[in-house]
Amino acid sequence: MQLYVFLIITILLIVKPIVNALFLEGLGADNLAYGYLLIAATAIATTYFYNRAVRRYSLRRIIVVSLSFFALAFAVLSLLYKLGLIDAAALYVYYVISGIFAVLTTSQFWLLANMVFNAREAKRLFGFIGSGAIAGGIFGGYLTTILVPYIGNGNMLLIAAALILSCIPLLSMIYKKGYVSRASRSGAQESIGGETAFKLVLKSKHLTYLALIIGIGVIVAKLIDFQFSDFASKAIPDADRLASFFAFWFSTFNLVSLGIQLFLTNRVVEKLGVNSSLLILPLGIAIGSLLFLTFPELWVLILIKGLDGSLKQSVNKAATELVMVPISLEIKNKTKSFIDVVVDSIATGVAGCLLIFVIKGLDLPSSYVTVIILFLIFIWMVGIFKVRDSYFKSFRQSLREAVEHSDDISRRKQKSPIEIGKRILSSNNPEQIVKYLSGLNGRKSRLLKAKILPLLEHPDDAVKIEAINQLYHYPEGTALETVRQLVYLKDDEVVYAAMNYLILHTSLNDNRIFDSYLNHSSDYIAHAALLCLAKEGRTNKKIAARYNLELRLELWMAEFELPNSEHRPEELSFLLESIGYAGFPRFLSFISANFNNRNPMIVRHAIIAAGISGEELFVDALIDFLKVKEYREDAIQALIAYGESISELLLAREAARTLRNDVKKYIPQVIQKFETQTSVRVLLRLLQSRDNLIRLASAKSLKRLKNKNPKLNFFPKSIFRFILTYSFEYRDIISCRKVIKSNFRAENYTALSEDDKTELFQAREGLLEILDIQLSKRIATIFNLLAVYYSHKDLDVAYKGFKSEDRDTRANAIEFLDNILAPKLKHVLLPLLELAIIEDADVYQEILEDTDISFNRALINLIKVGDGNLRLPVIYLIQFLGDTSFSPLLAELQITAKSKDVRSFASLALKKLQPALMQKEVNS
C-alpha cells in the first residue's frame, strides 16, 4: 500500500511541475482561472459516466482503466512536446488532465485503503502510509529538478507514463494477497439502490459538511496557488528554470510534510482527536495570510504555500480520511470519488470565478486575494465544527447498523408488539401466555382486551389467574359474572385471585362479600376469604375487628396443631400469607418455624409471608435464603416487599461487614428497585468488593437505576475512580494470562510424577478458561460503569459492537469510544480493548508492559489482584508445581483469606507441598 501511493505521488510531482510550467510559459498566470473552470466543467461532465462505472464494475477494474488512460495521455503529451505541436488547446487539455489525475488517483487509493483497514488500524497506520505519499512527493519533485535540465520535459513525461503502468501489478498484488476482504469487494449496492452520489451526499449531514470543508480547502489552496504562481512567474520567466523552481519547492514542502508525518501526525491525531486536527491547517494559513498583508512578498507566499502543502498532505490528510471512516463502504464507494474529484473540481472552478470576476473584473492586485482567503477560512472553520458533531453521530449510527446486521435484526421484518401479543394469546401454549401476560403493561393490556377476556375461561388455572390480574386495567366490574363463577372452582390461587378482584375492583359491598364467603362450607372459598380479609384488614382495622381476624387466625392455626389433622399444602400457604398481612406479633414465630418445613412450597410461602410482614426480625433469614438457588428469587422479592427501608437496613449490615460475599451478589437486584439516594450509596459500597460477580451485579444495577432516575447523584468522581481501578486490574490479569499461556515450560517439571503432570496440565488449562470468563465479566463491569458515567445508549451500542464477532465492528466500537472517553480513561482503557483486535505481537507486547515476568510471578500476581473465584484455580495449580517458594504465600492465605474455600484450598496445597518442603530441608 505504501509503495503504491509512493509511486502515485511521485508521478504527480513529475507531471504537475512540467504541465504547470508549460501552461504558465504558453498562456501566463492570468489564464489559470480559466484552467480552473475547465477542470470543474470536465469533472462534472465525467462524473455521470464514472458513477455508472462504479455501479457496474469493481473498484479494481475502474482503477486499472483509469491508470491506463493517464499513462496513454502523458505518453501522447510527451510526443506532442517533442514534435513541437503543443498549442493553447493542448495546454488547456493537459492542464485539466493533470488536475483530474491528481484528485482521482489519490481518491481511489484512499478508498482502497479504507477497504483494507478498519477504524483502529486506519488511525494507527494512515499516518505511516501517508508518509509514503509524502516521500513520493519528495522523490518525484527532486527527480524532476535534477533530470529536467539533462533529459528535458518530454522524456520526464515518458518516465511518468511508465511509472503509472507499474502501479497496475502492485494493485493486483494487493488483491491477490487478500488484503481487500470479499465483503469490501462486493460492496452491497442494493442498500443504496441507484441513487446518485450527489443525492447521497445531500442526504447525509456528515457528508455534506465534509464536502463543504474539503471544497473550501480546495478554493483556498487554489487561491494560494494562484498567488504563488503569479509572483513566481513574474520573478522567473524561463520555463525550464520555473519548472525546476516549482519542483524544488514542491519537494521541499513534501520533505517538511514527511517530517511532520513521521514524527507528529499520529501523536497530534491521537492527542487532539480527528476533528481538532482538522483546525490546524486553516489556522496556519490564516496566520500566514495576515503576515502577507503586512509583507506582500514572494518569501511569505512560499511560507504560506509550504504550510498548505506540508500540513495538507500530513495531519490534515490523515484527519480527513479518518473522518470518512464511519461511512458505510457502499456509500463511501459512490461518494468518495465524487467528493474528491467533483467537489474538488467545482471548488477549483469557484476559485477561477473569484479570480475572473473579483480580481480581474475589479482590476485588483493579486494581493487582494488574501482578503478572500481569510473570509473563506472563517467558513472553513465553522464547517469543521459542524463535522465534529456529525462525525460522532455518523459513527454511532454506523456502529448501531453494524451491530444490528451482525445480530440478524431486520426492523422492516419485525412485527408490531401488539401483533406478537395477539399471536401469543391465541396460541395453545399456557406457559408462554402466562409469561406474556405477567409482563404486560396497562396500555397494551387495554389494546388486547378482546383477546384477554376469553382467557378467563381458559382450561389452565395459571392462565385464568393472569387474566384476572389484567382486569384491573379495565373499568370497575369488567367481566363481573365470569369472575364470580371462578370463586367456586377448586383451586386456591384462582379462588383467591377472583375474590380479591371482587373486593378491590367492583362496586360490590365488601361486607356482603365477607359475610357470604368467610363461613362458606368450601374450605377453598373460606380460606381465600380469610386471606382477603387479612389483606384488607392491614389498612382497615375496623373491618379486621368486625370479623375477628385475630381470633380466626388463631383458630386456623390450632387446626394445624390437632393430632392426625390433614391439610392441603395450599391451606398452610394461605395461612402463612394471612399472618404476614395481619402482622399480629404473637403469630410471627409461626412464619419462622416454617422456614424449615420439608415441603419447598411451604418454605417459599413462608419467605413470601416474611416479606409481606415487613418485620426487621426476618431480614437476616431472608438474606440467608439468597444463598439457596431454589428460594433465591422468592427471597429477593420478599426483601423488595420491605420497600425503601430495606436499603438502609442492608447499608447498615454492609457497614457492619455482616453481609457474606456469597449473598452480596444478589443484593443489587433488591436495591435497584428503589430509586433513592440510599440505593446508590449501597451499590457504590458493594463496588468496593473484590468479588467480580458482586461488582458486575452492582454495576448493572447502577446502570438500571440511572436509566430510571437520572436525577439522582451517582457520584461521577467515584465511578471514574472505579473504572480506572478495574481497568488496571484488567490489564494485570490479561498480562498474567499471556504469561501463563506462553511462558509455561513443561520441561521444568520433569521431576513430577505422571499423575501430577497430568493434573498440572489440566489445572493450567482450567485456569486459562477461568481467566477468560473473569476477563469477560470484568470488561462487562467496566462498560456498565461507563454507561453510568456517560450516555447509556452510546455505551450499549459500543459494548455490543465490541462483543461482535466481526473484527472491523469491534475496531469501530473502539474508535467510537475514542470520541467519547475522557483523555485519562482513553489512555488507560482503549489500549486494553485494542488487544481484542490486534494481531501484531510487537504492539501486543507494547500494551502489556509486564509480560516479561516469570510464570510463578504471574500466579502470585493473580492471587493478589483476583477474587476468591480466581484464587481457587490458581491455588489448585500451585499445589501440583512442587515449588516450595509458594509455601509462605499459602500459609498466609490459610490464615488471612476471608473466603472459607480459599483457606481450605491453601491448606490442602500446603499439605501437597509438604514432602517437597521436607526434601528441601534435608538437602540443605
XYZ file of N, CA, C and O in Angstrom, residues 290 349 589 863:
16
model
N -2.276 36.747 7.252
C -2.152 38.020 7.969
C -0.735 38.575 7.831
O -0.535 39.797 7.704
N -13.234 25.438 -9.861
C -13.968 26.355 -10.734
C -14.425 27.601 -10.008
O -14.372 28.722 -10.550
N -43.893 -16.008 64.888
C -42.999 -17.161 65.059
C -43.448 -18.344 64.191
O -42.642 -19.221 63.848
N -3.158 -14.020 42.458
C -3.671 -14.171 43.826
C -3.864 -12.799 44.463
O -4.833 -12.567 45.200
